[in-house]
Amino acid sequence: MASDHVDVLIVGAGLSGVGAACHLRRNCPDKTYAVLEARGAIGGTWDLFRYPGIRSDSDMFTLGYSFKPWTDPKAIADGDSIRRYVRETAREYGVEEHIRFHHRVVRAEWDSASARWTVHAHRDDTGEDVVLTCAFLFTCSGYYRYDAGYTPDFPGAERFTGELVHPQHWPEDLDHTGKRVVVIGSGATAVTLVPAMAERAGHVTMLQRSPTYVIALPSRDAVADALRRWLPAKAAYPVVRWKNVLLGTANFQLSRRAPKLVRSLLLRAARGRLPAGYDVDRHFSPRYDPWDQRLCVVPDGDLFDAVRAGRASVVTDTVDTFTERGVRLGSGEELPADVVVTATGLNLLALGGMTLAVDGVDVDLARTVAYKGMMLSGVPNFAMTIGYTNASWTLKADLVATYTCRLLRHLDATGQQLVTPVAPRSGQLEPLIDLKSGYVLRSVDTLPRQGGRAPWRLYQNYARDVLLMKRGRLVDEGIRFSGPPRPPVPAPPEPRSPDRGSTTRTAEGEHRAQVRLPRRDRRGHRRRQRDR
Ligand SMILES: Cc1cc2nc3c(=O)[nH]c(=O)nc-3n(C[C@H](O)[C@H](O)[C@H](O)COP(=O)(O)OP(=O)(O)OC[C@H]3O[C@@H](n4cnc5c(N)ncnc54)[C@H](O)[C@@H]3O)c2cc1C
């Protein structure tokens, strides 16, 4: 069993974990760190997903890191380019040599007396169990299960004689040239797959139970192209980034305030790209308001083009059963298929499946309250990265890493060792993720919650978060700085005294060791507490 200690332990070497390591290198160069990565490669999502056409649906000026300009001509980029960008960043900042691959973190235990996490990882390649300790644990483990995507139980699926695949586990040798393909789903993955597969397939049918808002955006950013002609990349990048942040925020706010208007604009735009007489109301008009679920972006309208060209079609119906030859629908119609792709989503997973314990008590995530969307009440020296649901993930990931560095520097500057969020004393608690998508609703009860106001509320607003996390105060009612830990107080001398102390969880979710001290020591203890 190997053992090791670092100042900061990062879990995950995806976009966020690599970004977190770079932020540490830039802002806390004295801190030692390691990155534990369950897989054998850098890149997370952008390494795992290999289905045809895999690409971002956010622009790369906001999905890219704040500190590394995105210089590729395409604003909406393919998976390979994003993977290359993450790897290049890791190389530039010397992150690669800090990554320990094939280390799946399974449990982390905090001990207040030593102000340390003990982190247990399992090596999938050697079968070895590894233990590391760290002063600060920073999870960047994404938000879904890597081993299995979500597939509903489709009746008769075992009878189907064609190929049945999930986009998360794409077979390298799958050749769909000339074949009849049915893609089940209507989310970002389905709208990406349909036009990409339609380039070679005989025909692709997108089979959806209900429609999603689909919006066509240019794959290149005209403002970025123009600026980059005159300015160096380093100067053009933040301008385009902020332009896209502000446009995205305006779009989201307008959708929230005038959903009917935004809905009619989206449907009108779709109608304009589809053949005359196309049933837009049936296939592109969702039952919910814009941004109750993420909008699906199609670069340069490629999905609409494929439908107009007759290479792809959309069917809005339910799956009654699979047959040997395809899928029979609720309406009785049968869709013949050689390949069926179940683009039916992800299984949400908090903290990459690891469990947490604080001073010997297991942490029930559903009973914690998120602080600034990045720490958990009652859990000391811990941060987690969860990106925005209404904007690019990296905008928030960058802020979480920046804020974590600020916390670490504050601890050093004040000679303290512990930073622990506390839950709000009153007020309604709500789910942390406010989307109504199926994959969120399936798991929302297992996730931390958020409070009704700052610093416990997620406003999903980048400009506001910049003020709060880059410039805002570190000390507020939601957080407690403390330490260094005191040596254990000796028990009272009477050998028969049974009262040797107990551990309780307070209303704020923090753990406090209650030890009965001799009266003289109690007075001193109270004074020390006041002085903190
Ligand atoms: C197909 C697809 C397209 C997407 N497109 C966009 C988009 O256009 N814009 C956008 O903003 N977001 C998008 N997202 C969300 C996307 O996940 C984020 O953009 C971003 O990639 C998340 O980065 P991450 O590093 O936080 O998580 P991930 O990319 O999920 O990486 C997490 C890493 O942590 C590792 N890990 C997990 N658990 C453990 C553990 N217990 N121990 C050790 N290592 C662990 C994983 O192996 C992985 O390498 C998309 C998601 C998917 C699935």
Tab-separated table of N, CA and C in Angstrom, residues 30-134:
chain	number	residue	atom	x	y	z
A	30	ASP	N	3.484	27.566	-4.415
A	30	ASP	CA	4.193	26.834	-3.359
A	30	ASP	C	3.476	25.566	-2.910
A	31	LYS	N	2.219	25.432	-3.304
A	31	LYS	CA	1.455	24.270	-2.826
A	31	LYS	C	1.853	23.017	-3.593
A	32	THR	N	1.997	21.914	-2.874
A	32	THR	CA	2.216	20.641	-3.564
A	32	THR	C	0.833	20.077	-3.918
A	33	TYR	N	0.759	19.395	-5.031
A	33	TYR	CA	-0.535	18.827	-5.411
A	33	TYR	C	-0.354	17.558	-6.231
A	34	ALA	N	-1.428	16.768	-6.269
A	34	ALA	CA	-1.472	15.593	-7.148
A	34	ALA	C	-2.876	15.530	-7.733
A	35	VAL	N	-2.982	14.893	-8.885
A	35	VAL	CA	-4.299	14.690	-9.507
A	35	VAL	C	-4.514	13.185	-9.595
A	36	LEU	N	-5.610	12.704	-9.025
A	36	LEU	CA	-5.941	11.279	-9.157
A	36	LEU	C	-6.999	11.129	-10.237
A	37	GLU	N	-6.719	10.316	-11.220
A	37	GLU	CA	-7.636	10.147	-12.357
A	37	GLU	C	-7.969	8.660	-12.507
A	38	ALA	N	-9.269	8.369	-12.540
A	38	ALA	CA	-9.706	6.964	-12.596
A	38	ALA	C	-9.338	6.298	-13.918
A	39	ARG	N	-9.352	7.071	-15.000
A	39	ARG	CA	-9.105	6.483	-16.310
A	39	ARG	C	-7.606	6.564	-16.650
A	40	GLY	N	-7.291	6.146	-17.878
A	40	GLY	CA	-5.884	6.144	-18.275
A	40	GLY	C	-5.527	7.327	-19.149
A	41	ALA	N	-6.389	8.353	-19.202
A	41	ALA	CA	-6.140	9.477	-20.113
A	41	ALA	C	-6.670	10.776	-19.538
A	42	ILE	N	-6.120	11.872	-20.060
A	42	ILE	CA	-6.585	13.227	-19.714
A	42	ILE	C	-7.809	13.550	-20.582
A	43	GLY	N	-8.709	14.395	-20.082
A	43	GLY	CA	-9.759	14.912	-20.965
A	43	GLY	C	-11.176	14.622	-20.526
A	44	GLY	N	-11.382	13.617	-19.647
A	44	GLY	CA	-12.733	13.328	-19.137
A	44	GLY	C	-13.724	13.125	-20.267
A	45	THR	N	-14.804	13.893	-20.226
A	45	THR	CA	-15.881	13.815	-21.222
A	45	THR	C	-15.336	13.804	-22.648
A	46	TRP	N	-14.312	14.629	-22.881
A	46	TRP	CA	-13.848	14.830	-24.256
A	46	TRP	C	-12.904	13.728	-24.709
A	47	ASP	N	-12.607	12.820	-23.800
A	47	ASP	CA	-11.865	11.623	-24.178
A	47	ASP	C	-12.801	10.415	-24.224
A	48	LEU	N	-13.798	10.427	-23.355
A	48	LEU	CA	-14.693	9.264	-23.235
A	48	LEU	C	-15.623	9.133	-24.447
A	49	PHE	N	-16.250	10.243	-24.819
A	49	PHE	CA	-17.280	10.185	-25.870
A	49	PHE	C	-16.634	10.190	-27.252
A	50	ARG	N	-16.929	9.154	-28.050
A	50	ARG	CA	-16.295	9.019	-29.365
A	50	ARG	C	-17.329	8.800	-30.458
A	51	TYR	N	-18.575	9.212	-30.232
A	51	TYR	CA	-19.589	8.958	-31.266
A	51	TYR	C	-19.403	9.914	-32.447
A	52	PRO	N	-19.950	9.565	-33.611
A	52	PRO	CA	-19.750	10.420	-34.779
A	52	PRO	C	-20.252	11.838	-34.530
A	53	GLY	N	-19.450	12.798	-34.897
A	53	GLY	CA	-19.856	14.210	-34.811
A	53	GLY	C	-19.657	14.834	-33.444
A	54	ILE	N	-19.141	14.067	-32.439
A	54	ILE	CA	-19.020	14.602	-31.067
A	54	ILE	C	-18.393	16.005	-31.085
A	55	ARG	N	-19.059	16.939	-30.429
A	55	ARG	CA	-18.643	18.353	-30.448
A	55	ARG	C	-19.223	19.060	-29.231
A	56	SER	N	-18.762	20.271	-29.006
A	56	SER	CA	-19.352	21.083	-27.936
A	56	SER	C	-20.680	21.647	-28.436
A	57	ASP	N	-21.531	22.040	-27.514
A	57	ASP	CA	-22.676	22.840	-27.966
A	57	ASP	C	-22.603	24.248	-27.374
A	58	SER	N	-21.542	24.520	-26.613
A	58	SER	CA	-21.260	25.908	-26.210
A	58	SER	C	-20.128	26.396	-27.099
A	59	ASP	N	-19.981	27.715	-27.174
A	59	ASP	CA	-18.848	28.254	-27.920
A	59	ASP	C	-17.579	28.055	-27.097
A	60	MET	N	-16.471	27.834	-27.790
A	60	MET	CA	-15.209	27.530	-27.104
A	60	MET	C	-14.568	28.758	-26.455
A	61	PHE	N	-15.078	29.939	-26.748
A	61	PHE	CA	-14.520	31.130	-26.091
A	61	PHE	C	-14.968	31.169	-24.628
A	62	THR	N	-16.103	30.495	-24.341
A	62	THR	CA	-16.521	30.397	-22.939
A	62	THR	C	-16.279	28.994	-22.381
A	63	LEU	N	-16.209	27.980	-23.254
A	63	LEU	CA	-15.882	26.633	-22.738
A	63	LEU	C	-14.367	26.485	-22.556
A	64	GLY	N	-13.592	27.372	-23.169
A	64	GLY	CA	-12.139	27.372	-22.959
A	64	GLY	C	-11.796	28.011	-21.610
A	65	TYR	N	-10.543	27.812	-21.193
A	65	TYR	CA	-10.096	28.382	-19.914
A	65	TYR	C	-9.905	29.895	-20.036
A	66	SER	N	-10.086	30.584	-18.907
A	66	SER	CA	-9.894	32.042	-18.914
A	66	SER	C	-8.439	32.385	-19.241
A	67	PHE	N	-7.500	31.481	-18.879
A	67	PHE	CA	-6.075	31.819	-18.993
A	67	PHE	C	-5.421	31.267	-20.250
A	68	LYS	N	-6.187	30.556	-21.083
A	68	LYS	CA	-5.570	30.009	-22.306
A	68	LYS	C	-6.498	30.253	-23.495
A	69	PRO	N	-6.131	31.223	-24.347
A	69	PRO	CA	-7.019	31.570	-25.453
A	69	PRO	C	-7.322	30.371	-26.354
A	70	TRP	N	-8.550	30.314	-26.794
A	70	TRP	CA	-8.961	29.324	-27.796
A	70	TRP	C	-8.636	29.933	-29.161
A	71	THR	N	-7.740	29.304	-29.918
A	71	THR	CA	-7.261	29.938	-31.154
A	71	THR	C	-7.759	29.233	-32.418
A	72	ASP	N	-8.420	28.104	-32.247
A	72	ASP	CA	-8.952	27.351	-33.383
A	72	ASP	C	-10.007	28.211	-34.103
A	73	PRO	N	-10.114	28.123	-35.438
A	73	PRO	CA	-11.110	28.951	-36.118
A	73	PRO	C	-12.550	28.623	-35.728
A	74	LYS	N	-12.828	27.359	-35.369
A	74	LYS	CA	-14.215	26.982	-35.066
A	74	LYS	C	-14.591	27.374	-33.645
A	75	ALA	N	-15.726	28.057	-33.506
A	75	ALA	CA	-16.198	28.430	-32.170
A	75	ALA	C	-16.908	27.258	-31.517
A	76	ILE	N	-17.612	26.463	-32.324
A	76	ILE	CA	-18.223	25.229	-31.812
A	76	ILE	C	-17.321	24.105	-32.311
A	77	ALA	N	-16.626	23.457	-31.367
A	77	ALA	CA	-15.490	22.621	-31.782
A	77	ALA	C	-15.795	21.139	-31.640
A	78	ASP	N	-15.079	20.324	-32.431
A	78	ASP	CA	-15.250	18.878	-32.335
A	78	ASP	C	-14.491	18.331	-31.127
A	79	GLY	N	-14.858	17.105	-30.737
A	79	GLY	CA	-14.274	16.481	-29.540
A	79	GLY	C	-12.764	16.384	-29.596
A	80	ASP	N	-12.209	16.030	-30.768
A	80	ASP	CA	-10.750	15.888	-30.896
A	80	ASP	C	-10.041	17.199	-30.560
A	81	SER	N	-10.569	18.314	-31.095
A	81	SER	CA	-9.908	19.614	-30.861
A	81	SER	C	-9.967	19.980	-29.384
A	82	ILE	N	-11.097	19.662	-28.729
A	82	ILE	CA	-11.211	20.018	-27.306
A	82	ILE	C	-10.233	19.170	-26.490
A	83	ARG	N	-10.152	17.875	-26.842
A	83	ARG	CA	-9.224	16.988	-26.130
A	83	ARG	C	-7.787	17.483	-26.291
A	84	ARG	N	-7.451	17.877	-27.525
A	84	ARG	CA	-6.088	18.393	-27.780
A	84	ARG	C	-5.806	19.635	-26.946
A	85	TYR	N	-6.821	20.510	-26.864
A	85	TYR	CA	-6.682	21.771	-26.113
A	85	TYR	C	-6.425	21.489	-24.627
A	86	VAL	N	-7.177	20.533	-24.064
A	86	VAL	CA	-7.007	20.211	-22.635
A	86	VAL	C	-5.606	19.622	-22.410
A	87	ARG	N	-5.196	18.716	-23.304
A	87	ARG	CA	-3.868	18.081	-23.151
A	87	ARG	C	-2.746	19.100	-23.301
A	88	GLU	N	-2.921	19.990	-24.279
A	88	GLU	CA	-1.892	21.020	-24.505
A	88	GLU	C	-1.757	21.904	-23.263
A	89	THR	N	-2.904	22.241	-22.670
A	89	THR	CA	-2.886	23.073	-21.455
A	89	THR	C	-2.136	22.336	-20.339
A	90	ALA	N	-2.451	21.042	-20.188
A	90	ALA	CA	-1.806	20.243	-19.131
A	90	ALA	C	-0.291	20.217	-19.343
A	91	ARG	N	0.119	20.089	-20.603
A	91	ARG	CA	1.565	20.032	-20.908
A	91	ARG	C	2.215	21.379	-20.582
A	92	GLU	N	1.561	22.466	-21.039
A	92	GLU	CA	2.147	23.812	-20.834
A	92	GLU	C	2.371	24.122	-19.362
A	93	TYR	N	1.447	23.658	-18.509
A	93	TYR	CA	1.537	23.995	-17.081
A	93	TYR	C	2.184	22.889	-16.261
A	94	GLY	N	2.760	21.908	-16.945
A	94	GLY	CA	3.458	20.836	-16.228
A	94	GLY	C	2.538	19.988	-15.360
A	95	VAL	N	1.254	19.910	-15.750
A	95	VAL	CA	0.289	19.165	-14.931
A	95	VAL	C	0.468	17.658	-15.111
A	96	GLU	N	0.890	17.266	-16.327
A	96	GLU	CA	0.929	15.825	-16.646
A	96	GLU	C	1.689	15.013	-15.603
A	97	GLU	N	2.838	15.572	-15.158
A	97	GLU	CA	3.650	14.762	-14.229
A	97	GLU	C	3.054	14.656	-12.826
A	98	HIS	N	1.974	15.418	-12.589
A	98	HIS	CA	1.315	15.327	-11.271
A	98	HIS	C	0.116	14.373	-11.304
A	99	ILE	N	-0.209	13.870	-12.493
A	99	ILE	CA	-1.415	13.025	-12.601
A	99	ILE	C	-1.059	11.571	-12.324
A	100	ARG	N	-1.863	10.926	-11.485
A	100	ARG	CA	-1.706	9.483	-11.270
A	100	ARG	C	-2.920	8.814	-11.905
A	101	PHE	N	-2.679	8.179	-13.045
A	101	PHE	CA	-3.771	7.564	-13.789
A	101	PHE	C	-4.216	6.260	-13.128
A	102	HIS	N	-5.388	5.808	-13.510
A	102	HIS	CA	-5.974	4.539	-13.018
A	102	HIS	C	-6.163	4.545	-11.505
A	103	HIS	N	-6.303	5.721	-10.912
A	103	HIS	CA	-6.561	5.829	-9.469
A	103	HIS	C	-8.008	6.292	-9.284
A	104	ARG	N	-8.878	5.396	-8.919
A	104	ARG	CA	-10.292	5.748	-8.695
A	104	ARG	C	-10.481	6.036	-7.206
A	105	VAL	N	-10.830	7.265	-6.889
A	105	VAL	CA	-11.026	7.608	-5.472
A	105	VAL	C	-12.357	7.034	-5.010
A	106	VAL	N	-12.323	6.306	-3.917
A	106	VAL	CA	-13.552	5.676	-3.443
A	106	VAL	C	-14.053	6.293	-2.134
A	107	ARG	N	-13.127	6.837	-1.348
A	107	ARG	CA	-13.553	7.390	-0.051
A	107	ARG	C	-12.546	8.428	0.437
A	108	ALA	N	-13.051	9.441	1.124
A	108	ALA	CA	-12.161	10.429	1.730
A	108	ALA	C	-12.646	10.697	3.152
A	109	GLU	N	-11.719	10.655	4.098
A	109	GLU	CA	-12.087	10.808	5.513
A	109	GLU	C	-11.335	11.993	6.108
A	110	TRP	N	-12.095	12.933	6.629
A	110	TRP	CA	-11.500	14.124	7.232
A	110	TRP	C	-11.299	13.922	8.733
A	111	ASP	N	-10.137	14.362	9.211
A	111	ASP	CA	-9.871	14.285	10.640
A	111	ASP	C	-9.498	15.674	11.144
A	112	SER	N	-10.351	16.244	12.001
A	112	SER	CA	-10.126	17.627	12.452
A	112	SER	C	-8.874	17.757	13.307
A	113	ALA	N	-8.551	16.718	14.075
A	113	ALA	CA	-7.401	16.820	14.986
A	113	ALA	C	-6.106	17.009	14.203
A	114	SER	N	-5.976	16.330	13.076
A	114	SER	CA	-4.739	16.472	12.295
A	114	SER	C	-4.929	17.427	11.119
A	115	ALA	N	-6.175	17.938	10.932
A	115	ALA	CA	-6.512	18.822	9.807
A	115	ALA	C	-6.085	18.193	8.473
A	116	ARG	N	-6.491	16.946	8.278
A	116	ARG	CA	-6.096	16.227	7.059
A	116	ARG	C	-7.215	15.350	6.541
A	117	TRP	N	-7.193	15.205	5.234
A	117	TRP	CA	-8.021	14.186	4.580
A	117	TRP	C	-7.156	12.944	4.378
A	118	THR	N	-7.753	11.790	4.622
A	118	THR	CA	-7.132	10.537	4.192
A	118	THR	C	-7.971	10.036	3.025
A	119	VAL	N	-7.324	9.893	1.889
A	119	VAL	CA	-8.060	9.590	0.659
A	119	VAL	C	-7.709	8.175	0.198
A	120	HIS	N	-8.749	7.377	-0.024
A	120	HIS	CA	-8.548	5.984	-0.435
A	120	HIS	C	-8.869	5.861	-1.920
A	121	ALA	N	-7.919	5.318	-2.656
A	121	ALA	CA	-8.145	5.126	-4.092
A	121	ALA	C	-7.875	3.670	-4.442
A	122	HIS	N	-8.557	3.229	-5.494
A	122	HIS	CA	-8.322	1.864	-5.966
A	122	HIS	C	-7.707	1.940	-7.359
A	123	ARG	N	-6.637	1.188	-7.566
A	123	ARG	CA	-6.007	1.166	-8.892
A	123	ARG	C	-6.658	0.065	-9.725
A	124	ASP	N	-7.365	0.506	-10.791
A	124	ASP	CA	-8.054	-0.481	-11.618
A	124	ASP	C	-7.068	-1.316	-12.429
A	125	ASP	N	-5.859	-0.778	-12.677
A	125	ASP	CA	-4.904	-1.517	-13.515
A	125	ASP	C	-4.137	-2.590	-12.730
A	126	THR	N	-3.843	-2.328	-11.450
A	126	THR	CA	-3.047	-3.296	-10.682
A	126	THR	C	-3.848	-3.973	-9.572
A	127	GLY	N	-5.035	-3.446	-9.294
A	127	GLY	CA	-5.856	-3.998	-8.219
A	127	GLY	C	-5.416	-3.514	-6.842
A	128	GLU	N	-4.395	-2.630	-6.814
A	128	GLU	CA	-3.827	-2.155	-5.553
A	128	GLU	C	-4.726	-1.081	-4.915
A	129	ASP	N	-4.756	-1.025	-3.577
A	129	ASP	CA	-5.423	0.078	-2.879
A	129	ASP	C	-4.362	1.081	-2.444
A	130	VAL	N	-4.646	2.353	-2.650
A	130	VAL	CA	-3.651	3.392	-2.381
A	130	VAL	C	-4.247	4.380	-1.380
A	131	VAL	N	-3.427	4.834	-0.448
A	131	VAL	CA	-3.900	5.827	0.530
A	131	VAL	C	-3.026	7.064	0.430
A	132	LEU	N	-3.659	8.209	0.292
A	132	LEU	CA	-2.923	9.476	0.291
A	132	LEU	C	-3.542	10.378	1.344
A	133	THR	N	-2.770	11.341	1.813
A	133	THR	CA	-3.363	12.346	2.695
A	133	THR	C	-3.161	13.718	2.056
A	134	CYS	N	-4.059	14.637	2.411
A	134	CYS	CA	-3.927	16.004	1.878
A	134	CYS	C	-4.570	16.965	2.857
